[in-house]
Structures are given as structure tokens and as C-alpha cells.
Tab-separated table of C-alpha atoms in Angstrom:
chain	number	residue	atom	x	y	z
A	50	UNK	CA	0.696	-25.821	32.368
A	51	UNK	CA	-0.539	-29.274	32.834
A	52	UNK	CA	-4.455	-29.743	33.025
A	53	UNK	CA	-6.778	-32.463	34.867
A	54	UNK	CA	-10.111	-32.886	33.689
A	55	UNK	CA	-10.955	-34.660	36.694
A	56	UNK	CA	-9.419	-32.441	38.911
A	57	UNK	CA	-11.543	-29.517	36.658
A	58	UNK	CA	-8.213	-27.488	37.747
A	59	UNK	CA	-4.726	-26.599	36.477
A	60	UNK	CA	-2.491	-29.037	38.695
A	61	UNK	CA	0.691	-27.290	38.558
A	62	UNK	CA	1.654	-23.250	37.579
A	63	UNK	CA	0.577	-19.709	37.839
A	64	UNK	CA	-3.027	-20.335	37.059
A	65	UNK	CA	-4.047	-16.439	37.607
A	66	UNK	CA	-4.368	-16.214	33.348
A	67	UNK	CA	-6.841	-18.674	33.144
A	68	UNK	CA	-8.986	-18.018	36.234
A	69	UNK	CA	-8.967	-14.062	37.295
A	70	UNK	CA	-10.088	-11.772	34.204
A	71	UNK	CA	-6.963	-9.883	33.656
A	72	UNK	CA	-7.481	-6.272	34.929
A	73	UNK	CA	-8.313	-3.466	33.134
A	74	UNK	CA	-5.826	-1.086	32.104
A	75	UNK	CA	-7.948	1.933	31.318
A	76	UNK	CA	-6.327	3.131	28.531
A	77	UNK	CA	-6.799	-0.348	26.170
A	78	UNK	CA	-8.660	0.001	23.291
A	79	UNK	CA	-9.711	3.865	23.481
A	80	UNK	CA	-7.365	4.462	21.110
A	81	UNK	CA	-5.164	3.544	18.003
A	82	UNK	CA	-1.735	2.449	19.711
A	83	UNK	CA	1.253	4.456	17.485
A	84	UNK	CA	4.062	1.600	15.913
A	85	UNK	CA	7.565	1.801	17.039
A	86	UNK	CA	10.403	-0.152	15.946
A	87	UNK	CA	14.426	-0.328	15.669
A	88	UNK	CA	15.078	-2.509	12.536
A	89	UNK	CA	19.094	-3.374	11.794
A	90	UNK	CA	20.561	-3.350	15.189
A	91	UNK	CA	20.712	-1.232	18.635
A	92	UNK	CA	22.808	1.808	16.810
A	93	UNK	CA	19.437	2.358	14.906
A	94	UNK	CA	17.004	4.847	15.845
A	95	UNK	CA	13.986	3.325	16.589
A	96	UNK	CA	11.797	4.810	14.166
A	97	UNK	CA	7.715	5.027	13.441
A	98	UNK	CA	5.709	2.277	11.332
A	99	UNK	CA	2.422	3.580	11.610
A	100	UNK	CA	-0.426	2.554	13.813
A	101	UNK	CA	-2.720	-0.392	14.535
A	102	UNK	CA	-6.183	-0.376	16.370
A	103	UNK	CA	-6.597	-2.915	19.157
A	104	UNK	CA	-8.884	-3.809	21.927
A	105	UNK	CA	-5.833	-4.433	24.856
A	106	UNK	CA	-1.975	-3.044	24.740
A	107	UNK	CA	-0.961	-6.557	24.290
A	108	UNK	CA	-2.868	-7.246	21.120
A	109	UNK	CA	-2.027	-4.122	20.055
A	110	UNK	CA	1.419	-5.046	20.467
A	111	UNK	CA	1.105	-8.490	18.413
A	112	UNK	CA	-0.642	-6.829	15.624
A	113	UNK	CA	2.118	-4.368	15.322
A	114	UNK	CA	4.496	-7.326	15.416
A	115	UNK	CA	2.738	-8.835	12.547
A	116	UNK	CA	1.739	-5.914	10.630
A	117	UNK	CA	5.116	-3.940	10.612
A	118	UNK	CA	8.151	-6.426	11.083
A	119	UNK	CA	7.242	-9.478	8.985
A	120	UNK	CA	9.690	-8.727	6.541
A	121	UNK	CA	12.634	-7.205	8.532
A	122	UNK	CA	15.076	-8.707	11.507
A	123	UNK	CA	13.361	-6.096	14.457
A	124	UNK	CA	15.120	-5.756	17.628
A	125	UNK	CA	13.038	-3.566	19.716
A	126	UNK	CA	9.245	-2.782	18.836
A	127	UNK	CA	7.122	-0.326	21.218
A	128	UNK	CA	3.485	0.473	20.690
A	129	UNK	CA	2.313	3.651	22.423
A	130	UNK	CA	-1.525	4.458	23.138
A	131	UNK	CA	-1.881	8.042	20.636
A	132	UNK	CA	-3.170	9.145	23.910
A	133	UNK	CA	-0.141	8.946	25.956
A	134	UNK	CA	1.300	10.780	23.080
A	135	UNK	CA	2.348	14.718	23.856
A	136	UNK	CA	1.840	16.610	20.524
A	137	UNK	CA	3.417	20.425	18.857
A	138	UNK	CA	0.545	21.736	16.872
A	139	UNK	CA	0.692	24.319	13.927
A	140	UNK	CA	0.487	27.025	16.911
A	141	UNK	CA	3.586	26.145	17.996
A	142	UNK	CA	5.997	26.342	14.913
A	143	UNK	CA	7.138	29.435	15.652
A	144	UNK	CA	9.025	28.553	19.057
A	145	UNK	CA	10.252	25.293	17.125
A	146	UNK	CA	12.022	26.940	14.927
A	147	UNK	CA	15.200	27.646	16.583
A	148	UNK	CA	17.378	28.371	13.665
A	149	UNK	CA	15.510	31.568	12.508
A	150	UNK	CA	14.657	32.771	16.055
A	151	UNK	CA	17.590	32.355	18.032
A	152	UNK	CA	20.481	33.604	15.908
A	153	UNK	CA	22.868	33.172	18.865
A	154	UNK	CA	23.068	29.825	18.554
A	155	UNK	CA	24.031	29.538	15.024
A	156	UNK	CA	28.099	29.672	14.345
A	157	UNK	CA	28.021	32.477	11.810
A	158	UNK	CA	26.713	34.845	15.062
A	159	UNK	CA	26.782	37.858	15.131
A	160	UNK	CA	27.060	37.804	11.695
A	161	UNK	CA	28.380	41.313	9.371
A	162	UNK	CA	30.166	42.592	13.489
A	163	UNK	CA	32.461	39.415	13.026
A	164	UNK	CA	35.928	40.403	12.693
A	165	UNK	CA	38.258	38.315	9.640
A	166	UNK	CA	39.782	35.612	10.957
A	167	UNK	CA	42.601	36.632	8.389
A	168	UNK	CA	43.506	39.677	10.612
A	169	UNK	CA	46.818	39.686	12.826
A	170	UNK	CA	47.187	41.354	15.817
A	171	UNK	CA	48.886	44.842	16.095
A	172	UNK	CA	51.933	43.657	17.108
A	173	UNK	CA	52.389	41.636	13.645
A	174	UNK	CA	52.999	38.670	16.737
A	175	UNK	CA	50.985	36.046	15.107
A	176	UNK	CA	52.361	33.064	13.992
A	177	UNK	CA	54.842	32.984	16.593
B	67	UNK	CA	13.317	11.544	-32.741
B	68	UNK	CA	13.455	15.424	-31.923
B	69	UNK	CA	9.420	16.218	-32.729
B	70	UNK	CA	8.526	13.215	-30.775
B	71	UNK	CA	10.492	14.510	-27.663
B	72	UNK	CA	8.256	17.460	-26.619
B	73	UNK	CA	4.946	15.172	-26.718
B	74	UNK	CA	7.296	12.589	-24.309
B	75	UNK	CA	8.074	14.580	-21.416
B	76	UNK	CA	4.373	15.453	-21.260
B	77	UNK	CA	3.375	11.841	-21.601
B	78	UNK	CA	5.666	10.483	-18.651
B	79	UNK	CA	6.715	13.117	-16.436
B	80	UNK	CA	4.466	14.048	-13.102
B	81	UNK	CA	3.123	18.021	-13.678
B	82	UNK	CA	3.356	20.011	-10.842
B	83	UNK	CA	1.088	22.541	-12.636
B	84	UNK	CA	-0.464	24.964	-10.126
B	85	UNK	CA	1.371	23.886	-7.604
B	86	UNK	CA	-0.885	21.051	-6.457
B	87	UNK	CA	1.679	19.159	-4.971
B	88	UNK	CA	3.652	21.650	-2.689
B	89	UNK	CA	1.585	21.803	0.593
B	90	UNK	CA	1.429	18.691	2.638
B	91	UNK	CA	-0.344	17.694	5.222
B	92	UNK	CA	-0.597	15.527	8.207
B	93	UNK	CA	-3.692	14.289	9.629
B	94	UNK	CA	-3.757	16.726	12.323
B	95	UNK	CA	-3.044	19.870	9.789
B	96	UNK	CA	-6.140	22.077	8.739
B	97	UNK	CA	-7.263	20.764	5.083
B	98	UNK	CA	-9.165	22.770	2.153
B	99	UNK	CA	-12.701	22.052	1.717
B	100	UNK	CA	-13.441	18.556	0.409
B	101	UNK	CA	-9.889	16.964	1.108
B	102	UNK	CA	-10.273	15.235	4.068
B	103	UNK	CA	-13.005	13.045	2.166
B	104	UNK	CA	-10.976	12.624	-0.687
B	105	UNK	CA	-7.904	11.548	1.449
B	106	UNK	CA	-10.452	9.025	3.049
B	107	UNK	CA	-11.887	7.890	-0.036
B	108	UNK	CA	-8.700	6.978	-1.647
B	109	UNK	CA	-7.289	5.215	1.642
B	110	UNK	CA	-10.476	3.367	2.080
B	111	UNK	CA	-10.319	2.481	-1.409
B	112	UNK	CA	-6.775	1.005	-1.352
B	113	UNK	CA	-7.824	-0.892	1.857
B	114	UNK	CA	-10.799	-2.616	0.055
B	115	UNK	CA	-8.789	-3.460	-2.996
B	116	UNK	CA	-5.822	-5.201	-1.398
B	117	UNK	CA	-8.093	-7.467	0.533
B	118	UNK	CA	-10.843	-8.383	-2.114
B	119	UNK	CA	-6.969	-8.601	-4.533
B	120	UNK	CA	-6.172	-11.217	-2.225
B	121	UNK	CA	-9.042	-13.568	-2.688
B	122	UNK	CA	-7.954	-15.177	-6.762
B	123	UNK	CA	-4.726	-15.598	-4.820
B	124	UNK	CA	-5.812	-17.407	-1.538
B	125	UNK	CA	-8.214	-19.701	-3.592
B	126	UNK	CA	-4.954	-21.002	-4.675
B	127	UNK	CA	-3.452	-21.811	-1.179
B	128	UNK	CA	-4.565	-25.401	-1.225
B	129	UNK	CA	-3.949	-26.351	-4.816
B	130	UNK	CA	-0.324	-25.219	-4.912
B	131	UNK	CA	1.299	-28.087	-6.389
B	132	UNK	CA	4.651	-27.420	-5.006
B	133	UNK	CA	5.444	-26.586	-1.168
B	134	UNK	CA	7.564	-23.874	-1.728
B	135	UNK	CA	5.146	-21.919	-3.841
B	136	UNK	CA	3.069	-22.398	-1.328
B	137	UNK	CA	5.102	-21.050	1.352
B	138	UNK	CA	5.535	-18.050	-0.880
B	139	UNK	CA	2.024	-17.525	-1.686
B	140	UNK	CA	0.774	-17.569	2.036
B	141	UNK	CA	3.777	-15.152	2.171
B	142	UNK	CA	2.249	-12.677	-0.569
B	143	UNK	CA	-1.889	-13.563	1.319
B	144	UNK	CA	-0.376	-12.663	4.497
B	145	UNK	CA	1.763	-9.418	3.326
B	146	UNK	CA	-1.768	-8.012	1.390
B	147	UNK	CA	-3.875	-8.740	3.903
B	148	UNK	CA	-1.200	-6.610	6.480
B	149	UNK	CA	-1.251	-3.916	3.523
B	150	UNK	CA	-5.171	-3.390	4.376
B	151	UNK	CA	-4.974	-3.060	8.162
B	152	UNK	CA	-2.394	-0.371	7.473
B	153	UNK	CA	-4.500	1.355	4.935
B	154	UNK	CA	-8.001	1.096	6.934
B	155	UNK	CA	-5.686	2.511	9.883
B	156	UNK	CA	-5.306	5.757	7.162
B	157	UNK	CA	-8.873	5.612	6.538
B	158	UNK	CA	-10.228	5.516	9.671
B	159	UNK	CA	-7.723	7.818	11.428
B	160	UNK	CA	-9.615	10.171	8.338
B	161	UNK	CA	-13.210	8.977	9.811
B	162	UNK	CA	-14.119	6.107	7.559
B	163	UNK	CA	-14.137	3.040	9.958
B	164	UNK	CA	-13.828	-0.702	8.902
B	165	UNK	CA	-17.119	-1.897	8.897
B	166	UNK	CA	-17.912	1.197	6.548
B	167	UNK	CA	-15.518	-0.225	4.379
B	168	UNK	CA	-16.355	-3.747	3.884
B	169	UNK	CA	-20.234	-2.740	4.136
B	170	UNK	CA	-20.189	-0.365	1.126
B	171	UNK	CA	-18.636	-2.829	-0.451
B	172	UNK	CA	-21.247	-5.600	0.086
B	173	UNK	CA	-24.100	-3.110	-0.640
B	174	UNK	CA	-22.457	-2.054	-4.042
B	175	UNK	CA	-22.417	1.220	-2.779
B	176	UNK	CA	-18.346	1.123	-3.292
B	177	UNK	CA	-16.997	-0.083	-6.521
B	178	UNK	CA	-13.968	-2.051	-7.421
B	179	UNK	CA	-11.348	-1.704	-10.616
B	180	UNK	CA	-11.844	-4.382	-13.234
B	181	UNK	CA	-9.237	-6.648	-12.404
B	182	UNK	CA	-11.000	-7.827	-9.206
B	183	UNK	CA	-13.927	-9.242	-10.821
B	184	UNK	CA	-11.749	-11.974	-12.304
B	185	UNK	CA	-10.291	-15.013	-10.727
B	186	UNK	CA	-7.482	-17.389	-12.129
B	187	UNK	CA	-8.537	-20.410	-13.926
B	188	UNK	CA	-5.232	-22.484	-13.880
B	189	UNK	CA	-1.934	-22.548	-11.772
B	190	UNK	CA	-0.081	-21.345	-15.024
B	191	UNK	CA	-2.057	-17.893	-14.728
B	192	UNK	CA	-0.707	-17.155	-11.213
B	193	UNK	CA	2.265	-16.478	-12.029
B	194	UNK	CA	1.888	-14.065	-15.469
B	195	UNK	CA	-0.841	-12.373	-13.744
B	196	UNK	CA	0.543	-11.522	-10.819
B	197	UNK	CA	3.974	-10.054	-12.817
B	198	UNK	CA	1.504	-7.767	-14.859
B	199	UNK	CA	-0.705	-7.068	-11.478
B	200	UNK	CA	2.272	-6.728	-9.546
B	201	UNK	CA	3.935	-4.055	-11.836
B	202	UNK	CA	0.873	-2.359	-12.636
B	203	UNK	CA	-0.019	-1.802	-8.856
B	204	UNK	CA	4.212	-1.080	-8.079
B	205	UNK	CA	3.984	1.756	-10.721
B	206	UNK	CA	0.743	3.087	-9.202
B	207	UNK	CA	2.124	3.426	-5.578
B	208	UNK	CA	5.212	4.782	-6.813
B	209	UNK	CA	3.432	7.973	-7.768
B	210	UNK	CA	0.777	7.576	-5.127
B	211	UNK	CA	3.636	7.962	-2.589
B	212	UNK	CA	4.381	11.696	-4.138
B	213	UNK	CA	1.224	12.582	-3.039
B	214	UNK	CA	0.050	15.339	-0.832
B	215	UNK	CA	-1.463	12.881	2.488
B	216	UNK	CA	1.539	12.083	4.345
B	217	UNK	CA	-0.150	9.213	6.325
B	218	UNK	CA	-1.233	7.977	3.196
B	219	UNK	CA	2.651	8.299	1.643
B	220	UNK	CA	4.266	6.878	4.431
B	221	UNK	CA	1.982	3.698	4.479
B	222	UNK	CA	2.246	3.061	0.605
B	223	UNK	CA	6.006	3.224	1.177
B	224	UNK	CA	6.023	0.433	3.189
B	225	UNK	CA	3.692	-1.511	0.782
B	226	UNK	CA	6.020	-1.100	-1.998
B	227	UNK	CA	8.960	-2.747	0.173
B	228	UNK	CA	6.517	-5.851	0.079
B	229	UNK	CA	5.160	-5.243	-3.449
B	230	UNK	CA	8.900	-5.602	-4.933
B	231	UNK	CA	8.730	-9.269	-3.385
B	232	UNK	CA	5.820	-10.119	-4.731
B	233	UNK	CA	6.984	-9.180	-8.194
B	234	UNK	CA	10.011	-11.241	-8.279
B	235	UNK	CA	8.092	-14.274	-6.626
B	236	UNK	CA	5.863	-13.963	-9.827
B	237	UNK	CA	8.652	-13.138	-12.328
B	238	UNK	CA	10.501	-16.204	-11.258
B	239	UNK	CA	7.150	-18.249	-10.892
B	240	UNK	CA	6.479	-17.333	-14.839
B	241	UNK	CA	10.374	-18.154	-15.287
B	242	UNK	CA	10.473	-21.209	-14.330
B	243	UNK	CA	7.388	-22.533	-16.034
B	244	UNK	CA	8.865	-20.810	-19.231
B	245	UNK	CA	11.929	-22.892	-18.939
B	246	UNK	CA	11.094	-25.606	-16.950
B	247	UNK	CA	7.633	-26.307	-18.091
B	248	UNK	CA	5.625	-28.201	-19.874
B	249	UNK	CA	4.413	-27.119	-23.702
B	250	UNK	CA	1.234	-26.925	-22.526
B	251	UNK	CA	2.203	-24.961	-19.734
B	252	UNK	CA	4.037	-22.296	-21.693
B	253	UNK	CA	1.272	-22.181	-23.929
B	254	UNK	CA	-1.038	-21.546	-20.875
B	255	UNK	CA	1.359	-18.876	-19.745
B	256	UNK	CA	1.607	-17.132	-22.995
B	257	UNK	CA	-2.756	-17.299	-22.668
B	258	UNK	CA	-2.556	-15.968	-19.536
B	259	UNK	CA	-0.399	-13.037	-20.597
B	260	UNK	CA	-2.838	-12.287	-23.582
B	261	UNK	CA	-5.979	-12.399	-21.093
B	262	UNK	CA	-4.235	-10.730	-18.280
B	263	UNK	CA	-2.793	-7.327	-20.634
B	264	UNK	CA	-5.715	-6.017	-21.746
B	265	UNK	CA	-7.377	-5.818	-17.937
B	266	UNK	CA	-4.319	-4.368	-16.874
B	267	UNK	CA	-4.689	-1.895	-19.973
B	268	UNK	CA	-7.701	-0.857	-18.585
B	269	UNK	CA	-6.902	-0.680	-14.904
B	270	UNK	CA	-5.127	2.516	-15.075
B	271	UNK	CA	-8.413	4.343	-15.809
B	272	UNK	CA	-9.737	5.473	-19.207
B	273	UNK	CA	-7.196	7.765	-21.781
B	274	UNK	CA	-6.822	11.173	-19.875
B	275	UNK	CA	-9.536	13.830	-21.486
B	276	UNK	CA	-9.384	17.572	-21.573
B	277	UNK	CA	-10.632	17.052	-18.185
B	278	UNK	CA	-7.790	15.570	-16.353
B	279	UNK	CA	-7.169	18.454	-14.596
B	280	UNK	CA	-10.399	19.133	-13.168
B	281	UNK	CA	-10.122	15.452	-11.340
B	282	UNK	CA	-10.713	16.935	-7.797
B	283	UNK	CA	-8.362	14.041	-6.642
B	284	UNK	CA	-5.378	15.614	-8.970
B	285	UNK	CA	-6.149	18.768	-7.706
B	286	UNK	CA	-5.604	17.942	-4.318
B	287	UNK	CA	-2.343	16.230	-5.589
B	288	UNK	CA	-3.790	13.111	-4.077
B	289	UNK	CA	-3.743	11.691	-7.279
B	290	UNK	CA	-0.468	12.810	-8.486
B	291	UNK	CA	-0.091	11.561	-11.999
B	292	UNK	CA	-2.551	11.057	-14.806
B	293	UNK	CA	-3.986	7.702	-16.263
B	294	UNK	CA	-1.924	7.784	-19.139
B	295	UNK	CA	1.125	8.917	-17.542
B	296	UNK	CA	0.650	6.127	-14.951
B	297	UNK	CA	0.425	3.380	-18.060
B	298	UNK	CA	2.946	4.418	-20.407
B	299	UNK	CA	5.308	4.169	-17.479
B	300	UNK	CA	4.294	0.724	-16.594
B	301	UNK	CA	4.402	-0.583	-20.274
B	302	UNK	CA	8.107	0.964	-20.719
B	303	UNK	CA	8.708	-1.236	-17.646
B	304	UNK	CA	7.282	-4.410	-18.290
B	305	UNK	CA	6.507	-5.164	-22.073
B	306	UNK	CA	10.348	-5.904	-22.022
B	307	UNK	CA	10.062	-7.964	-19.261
B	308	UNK	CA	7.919	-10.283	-20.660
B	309	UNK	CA	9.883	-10.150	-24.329
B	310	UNK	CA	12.692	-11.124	-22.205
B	311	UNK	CA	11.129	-14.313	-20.611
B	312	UNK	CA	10.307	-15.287	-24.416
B	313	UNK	CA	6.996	-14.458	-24.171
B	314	UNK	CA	5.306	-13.184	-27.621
B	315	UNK	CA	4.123	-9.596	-27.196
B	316	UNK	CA	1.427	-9.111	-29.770
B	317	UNK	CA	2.054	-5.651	-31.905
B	318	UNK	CA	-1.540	-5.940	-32.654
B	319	UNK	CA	-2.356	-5.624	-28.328
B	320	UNK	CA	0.976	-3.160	-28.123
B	321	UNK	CA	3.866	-1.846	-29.483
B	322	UNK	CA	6.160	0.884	-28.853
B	323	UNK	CA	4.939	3.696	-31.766
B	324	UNK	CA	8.759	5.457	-32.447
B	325	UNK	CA	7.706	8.207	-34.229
B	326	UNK	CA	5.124	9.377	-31.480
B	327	UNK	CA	7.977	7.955	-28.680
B	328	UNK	CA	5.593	6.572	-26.766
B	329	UNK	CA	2.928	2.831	-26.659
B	330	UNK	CA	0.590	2.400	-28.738
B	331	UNK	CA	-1.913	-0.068	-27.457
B	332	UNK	CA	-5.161	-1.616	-28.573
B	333	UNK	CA	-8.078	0.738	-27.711
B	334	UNK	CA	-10.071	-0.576	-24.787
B	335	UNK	CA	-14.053	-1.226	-24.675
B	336	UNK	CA	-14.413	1.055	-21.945
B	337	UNK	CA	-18.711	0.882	-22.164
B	338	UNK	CA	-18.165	-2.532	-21.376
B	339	UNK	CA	-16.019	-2.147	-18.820
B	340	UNK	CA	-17.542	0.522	-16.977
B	341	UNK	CA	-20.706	-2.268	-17.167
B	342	UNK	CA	-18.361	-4.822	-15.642
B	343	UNK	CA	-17.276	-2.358	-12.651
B	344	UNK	CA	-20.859	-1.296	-12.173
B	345	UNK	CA	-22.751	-5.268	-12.834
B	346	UNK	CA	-19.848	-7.372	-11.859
B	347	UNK	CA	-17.799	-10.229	-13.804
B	348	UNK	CA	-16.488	-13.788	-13.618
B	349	UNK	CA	-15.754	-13.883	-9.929
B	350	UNK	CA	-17.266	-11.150	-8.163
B	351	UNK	CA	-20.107	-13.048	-6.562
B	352	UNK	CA	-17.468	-15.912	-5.457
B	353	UNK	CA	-15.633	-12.540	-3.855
B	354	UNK	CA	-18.381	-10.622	-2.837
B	355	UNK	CA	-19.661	-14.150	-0.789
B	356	UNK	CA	-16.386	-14.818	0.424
B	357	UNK	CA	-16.370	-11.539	2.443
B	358	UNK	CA	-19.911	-11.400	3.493
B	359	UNK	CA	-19.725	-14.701	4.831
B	360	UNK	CA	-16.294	-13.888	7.061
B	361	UNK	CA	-18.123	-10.914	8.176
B	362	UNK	CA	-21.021	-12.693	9.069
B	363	UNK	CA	-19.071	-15.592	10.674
B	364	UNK	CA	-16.533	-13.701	12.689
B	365	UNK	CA	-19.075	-11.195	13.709
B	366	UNK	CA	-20.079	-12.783	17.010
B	367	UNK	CA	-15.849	-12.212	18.014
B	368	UNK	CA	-15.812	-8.699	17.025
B	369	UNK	CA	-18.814	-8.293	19.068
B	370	UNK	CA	-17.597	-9.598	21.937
B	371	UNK	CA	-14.153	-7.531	21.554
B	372	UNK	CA	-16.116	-4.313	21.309
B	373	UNK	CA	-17.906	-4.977	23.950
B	374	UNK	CA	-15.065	-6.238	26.300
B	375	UNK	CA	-13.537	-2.343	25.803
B	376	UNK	CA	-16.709	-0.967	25.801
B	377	UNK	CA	-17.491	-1.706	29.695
């Protein structure tokens, strides 16, 4: 973006970054933004860091950058305000845990009725 | 060997005793009495030391005298100062902000290990210093990360990743001025390695009492294995280390005892070292100044930032 002095204004470009104040997203810096990234290529999960605290989503985003994938080829990195964030508590374990509740939906079901899968039919027609 | 064996496995294995270690928790779970603070304590802790560690290491960013050591140790200034914004993230997310952090530490209210009251005097100490810090601290986080704070876990794993760099850096920084050096160089290494043991002797904490397990920090399984535990392990990793890159390992400092099966190592002065932590050494005025004055000048920009998400 070339400058002017003597002009006292950008000459050429989208000058709204230097003049307007950016506006306000309303969620920056009310809370710690949670650290996302995918490290080793787009078949990776992307997986959590850890957090950073920062004043606007776009710092937040840089710190993350710097804090979490200095050491490792990243190839997607998301930072999420904890706010935005939609939590289970310790009230909830119960309906989480979908192994011991719903019994149904586990291949050994139903469990001591299941006929041997060694038994033939009547007939003795199996294996035909 | 057989009578020393039963002593061994108490010496260097973690104890699970009680049971300390089998409930975890997140920051969000419901704690006993006292842990939260303790959690926050050690976290803020951690925070302080890797950025006051940094300072013997930055002084040395301009007097490098080769580039790629210098590329390397920005690397390692950069990577520990990143290893305290994750930690004060722990510690804050547990109530202890910051500023709390860096002003208990200026007031004296908060109190460092011995090893960062001490600076290093030549280019030659880097590098042995920074093998036995390096190794001492790896050891440390390695049982830190069994520990009973997940936050706190899952943040000193990713430390270590960064930790294992900066050990080989130094092991092939004290390598190469081994076998490329100058005598007096190698004789300023093998100084460096006799002034740098004993502090890290000492850093692990004073020989575990009767009283170990009344540590309210091992009871939480925050702290997850004992002082000696923590040094014997560290010794069995690094005394050959240094043997290995020829330097001499006085018996007289430490030596593996056989019969006991486990180090022997010169008895510490532990009423002068408790002075040090308390009164300060060599450096910790140069240290202590260092972060008052960044605090003081950078103030003005936090300022502002607070006050640009505060309207």
C-alpha cells in the first residue's frame, strides 16, 4: 500500500485498515480462545493444543500459531472463543455412556437368549 | 546384587501408595479441599521458572560466536518463552493471573530453585549447562506429566516435545567443543560441568525425609514422584552421558555405589542453599531487573490492550 506524506493519505488500496477502527466483534477478548490444530496432513484429526488469552480473535489466532505449531508442519489451525464452546458436565455422564445403558446396541445383544451359531437347522439342511 | 534390589525399586519406581494418583481431574471437575491452589501454585510456578530460565540464555543471543548457534539459541529463547504462556494459561484458567505471577516474583513473595540465581560466565558453559539443565528439567516433566491435573499434563507434554530439542542442541554444542575445541575450551567445559552438577544436585529438592508423604503436593499426586526418586533417575541418565563425551566424572562429586544399587553423591549444603533461594545469588538482581524493567516498559501496551477490550 503505497503512502504520500504530502498527500497525508494512502494513494492507492483498500485503506479501510488504516483509517476506520476495525469493528468490534463482541466476543474478543472476554475469553481464553481454545487451540485447534491438524498437524501431518488432512487425514489427521484436528486435535486440541491448549489455549491462549488474547485481546481480538485475530491475535488470538497468531498467538496460537506461534505458541502451538512452531515446531510441527500444521495444516489447519482454528481457535475457538471457550465461550462459543457447548460443554457435558459431570451431570451428564450417565446419558454418555452408551455402552452400559443401551445394551441393544452392543453385538453380543441380547446376550445368555442368543442361540449357538454352531446349531443346524432341523432339517440337518445346512451346508447345502 | 540380590539385597541391593529391594532398596532399588523403592528408590526409582513412582508409589502409587494410597491411591493418590487414580482420580483425575479436569479444570471443570469438583476438587478436594486445598487442590485447586496447589494445582495453581505448581502451574504458576513452572510459568515463572521457564521465563526467569530463559534470561542466562538470552544474555547470550548477541555474543554467539557462530550464526548457527545462534539460530538455535533464539530457537530454544523462543520455545521457553512459548512454554510460559502455555503454563500461565494453566495457572490462570486455575485463578492465578499473569501479573500475579511476575509481581510475586518481583516482591520476593514467590521464590525460585537455585539454579536461576546463576548466570553463565563463558560461551563454553552454555552448552554443559544446558545438557545437565536440560536433563534435569526432561526427567522432572516426565513424572510431572503422571500427575493428577490434566491441564497441567497435557501442557507439560507438549514442553517435553521441545525440551528433547533443546537437549540434543546442548549435547552436540558440548560435543563439538569436546572434539573440536580448543584446550582451553575443553578445560572450560570440564569447569563448567564441575560448577554446573552440584546445582543440579540440589535442584531436585533436599534428600526425601520421613515426611515425604505428608508433602500435600504428593498427596494430591500433583507431585508424583519424590526428590530422590526424581534424581537418581536423572543421574542413571546422564552421568554416562557425560563419561561418554570424555568428560571426567569426579567419584568424589558421584559415583554409582553397587552394593547399595543406586548414586552416591556428595552431600549438599542445603543451609546455604535454602539462604541462596531465600537472599538471592550471582545473577538474581541482573534477573530480577531484567523483568521489572520489561514490565515497567511494556506496561503502557498492556494498558492500552486491556483497555481496548474493556470498552
Amino acid at each position: 500500500m503505497a503512502y504520500d506524506p504530502e498527500l497525508d493519505e494512502p494513494l492507492s488500496g483498500d485503506d479501510s485498515a488504516s483509517r476506520e477502527p476495525r469493528e468490534r466483534d463482541p466476543r474478543d477478548g472476554q475469553c481464553p480462545y481454545e487451540v485447534f490444530a491438524q498437524f501431518g496432513g488432512s487425514e489427521r484429526p484436528i486435535t486440541h493444543q491448549g489455549s491462549v488469552r488474547a485481546a481480538y480473535q485475530d491475535l488470538a489466532w497468531h498467538a496460537a500459531k506461534e505458541a502451538y505449531t512452531r515446531r510441527e508442519n500444521c495444516s489447519l489451525l482454528w481457535v475457538i472463543p471457550r465461550t462459543a464452546i457447548v460443554s457435558s458436565t459431570e451431570e451428564d455422564e450417565v446419558v454418555l455412556q452408551t455402552g452400559r445403558r443401551l445394551g441393544f446396541r452392543q453385538p453380543a445383544y441380547p446376550g445368555r437368549l442368543r442361540r449357538s451359531r454352531t446349531e443346524s437347522p432341523p432339517d440337518g439342511s445346512r451346508g447345502t | 546384587m540380590a539385597s541391593a534390589s529391594a532398596p532399588r525399586t523403592v528408590r526409582f519406581e513412582t508409589s502409587n501408595e494410597g491411591g493418590r494418583l487414580d482420580r483425575r481431574y479436569e479444570l471443570w471437575d469438583t476438587m478436594p479441599d486445598g487442590y485447586r491452589e496447589a494445582a495453581a501454585r505448581i502451574a504458576s510456578f513452572q510459568a515463572l521458572a521457564e521465563v526467569v530460565g530463559v534470561l542466562p540464555f538470552a544474555e547470550w543471543v548477541d555474543r554467539v560466536p557462530d550464526f548457527m548457534r545462534r539460530q538455535m539459541l533464539v530457537a530454544k529463547v523462543q520455545d521457553e518463552v512459548g512454554h510460559g504462556h502455555v503454563m500461565a494459561r494453566v495457572a490462570e484458567d486455575l485463578g492465578v493471573t499473569r501479573e500475579q505471577i511476575l509481581e510475586d516474583y518481583l516482591s520476593g513473595e514467590s521464590k525460585l530453585l537455585n539454579i536461576f540465581h546463576y548466570g553463565f560466565e563463558t560461551w563454553e558453559e552454555v552448552g554443559p549447562g544446558a545438557l545437565l539443565m536440560n536433563s534435569a528439567a526432561i526427567v522432572q516433566f516426565q513424572s510431572l506429566h503422571g500427575g493428577t491435573y490434566l491441564p497441567y499434563s497435557r501442557a507439560l507434554r507438549k514442553i517435553e516435545k521441545e525440551e528433547s530439542f533443546h537437549y540434543h542442541h546442548a549435547l552436540d554444542l558440548t560435543h563439538e567443543l569436546i572434539t573440536r575445541g580448543s584446550p582451553r575450551q575443553r578445560a572450560l567445559v570440564q569447569q563448567a560441568f564441575d560448577t554446573w552438577l552440584p546445582r543440579l544436585l540440589a535442584y531436585f529438592g533436599p534428600p526425601d525425609g520421613d515426611k515425604v508423604q505428608d508433602n500435600a503436593m504428593y498427596q494430591f499426586g500433583l507431585k508424583v514422584d519424590s526428590n530422590d526418586v526424581l534424581r537418581q533417575r536423572w543421574l542413571t541418565r546422564i552421568i554416562p552421558v557425560f563419561e561418554d563425551l570424555g568428560v571426567h566424572v569426579d567419584p568424589s562429586l558421584v559415583h554409582f555405589d553397587e552394593e547399595r544399587g543406586e548414586w552416591w553423591y556428595t552431600e549438599q549444603d542445603w543451609t546455604a542453599i535454602k539462604r541462596l533461594i531465600k537472599h538471592g545469588g550471582p545473577r538474581t538482581q541482573d534477573w530480577t531487573g531484567h523483568i521489572r524493567r520489561s514490565v515497567e516498559d511494556n506496561r503502557v501496551y498492556r494498558d492500552a490492550a486491556l483497555q481496548a477490550v474493556a470498552v
